[in-house]
Amino acid sequence: MKLCRRLEQKACLISTALSLFLGGSSCSVTTQTGTPKSFADWCLSKKNLPPETKRTVYVLLQKAGTSNCTQANQKLSTTTRLDLNNNQISDLKPLSSLTNLTYLSLNNSQISDLKPLSSLTNLTNLYFMNNQISDLKPLSSLTNLTSLFLNNNQISDLKPLSSLTNLTSLWLSNNQISDLKPLSSLTNLIDLNLENNQISDLKPLSSLTNLTNLYLTNNQISDLKPLSSLTNLAGPSLGNNQISDLKPLSSLTNLTGINLQNNQIADLKPLSSLTNLTSLGLSNNPISDLKPLSSLTNLNHLHLENNQISDLKSLSSLTNLNFLYLENNQISDLKSLNSLTNLKEIQLDNNPMLTNKTCPVKPESICKF
């Protein structure tokens, strides 16, 4: 074995001397000395690399603005920010030595293996949306991360994220997540997006008291009790779930907007205390009684499409309304809306009991029958 290696080395030296004499380049011995340690090593051996690795090297050379391996290495090894979106990258190994990176974005790529990132411990912002990632273990060492975007992947196990306690923004929509327990330690989170997953139990979120924005649309949620402690919430999105009881929200008086469309809500009483609301989405529910909304005088946008509403009297106090959506209900009389002079749009399509289609406010063009 040693004899073979010596013969290979001698052959390489002879080939190098001959190539230099003829004006060519020296042969690469990188593959003989193990895995490349720097981007320069990857670059110098690019002709011998698999196609997916070679592509990453060429994309990085393009980013460096030079085809010279040494110059590219000097530039890339000191850079702190790399945006490599939409480049069909699948192999991250040539990035493994770029330890000064603080920002890395590889959205819309073909990445499944994150292992080469485990050494990039200075990263604070990481964007890997629209990839093929399922294993997050390599991220567990990146404890300086403050923003992590992993929307549209194949993630189900969040355990590796439990150590990332500096995170303030975490986006995980469109994955296969059901268990949120590993997130309970991420108490610095301000923004959390978990839309389009398989979540039913919100208990692990009860400790995340710094949360301001929470997105949970399209899950399997029925119990909102764990949210009652999240008093900093401003605009949760809870549409397309199985919610019927809104009592846990009654204490969240800092709420300015909430989306509750496509649920099973009939009783709006718990919302009457949320007087800071400016936007409220309640379309596609079995709602008939609007009395609890009469106290929400700061409302600007109100969505009540596809309910069982016939009486609008309770809306007469909402004089700050600009946009009101009442399609597909059982409304017969619009007189109660006469006081809403700030309205810019009223949607009233498909109210079969409404025979007098005269707009209650001016100009009449704002009414859509």
PDB file of C-alpha atoms in Angstrom, residues 41 81 124 170 182 229:
ATOM      1  CA  ASP A  41      -8.718  23.152  -1.573  1.00  0.00           C
ATOM      2  CA  ARG A  81     -22.950  37.423   4.455  1.00  0.00           C
ATOM      3  CA  THR A 124     -26.947  34.470  13.476  1.00  0.00           C
ATOM      4  CA  LEU A 170     -38.412  30.918  13.988  1.00  0.00           C
ATOM      5  CA  PRO A 182     -38.576  21.144  22.129  1.00  0.00           C
ATOM      6  CA  SER A 229     -50.224  33.520  29.432  1.00  0.00           C
TER       7      SER A 229
END
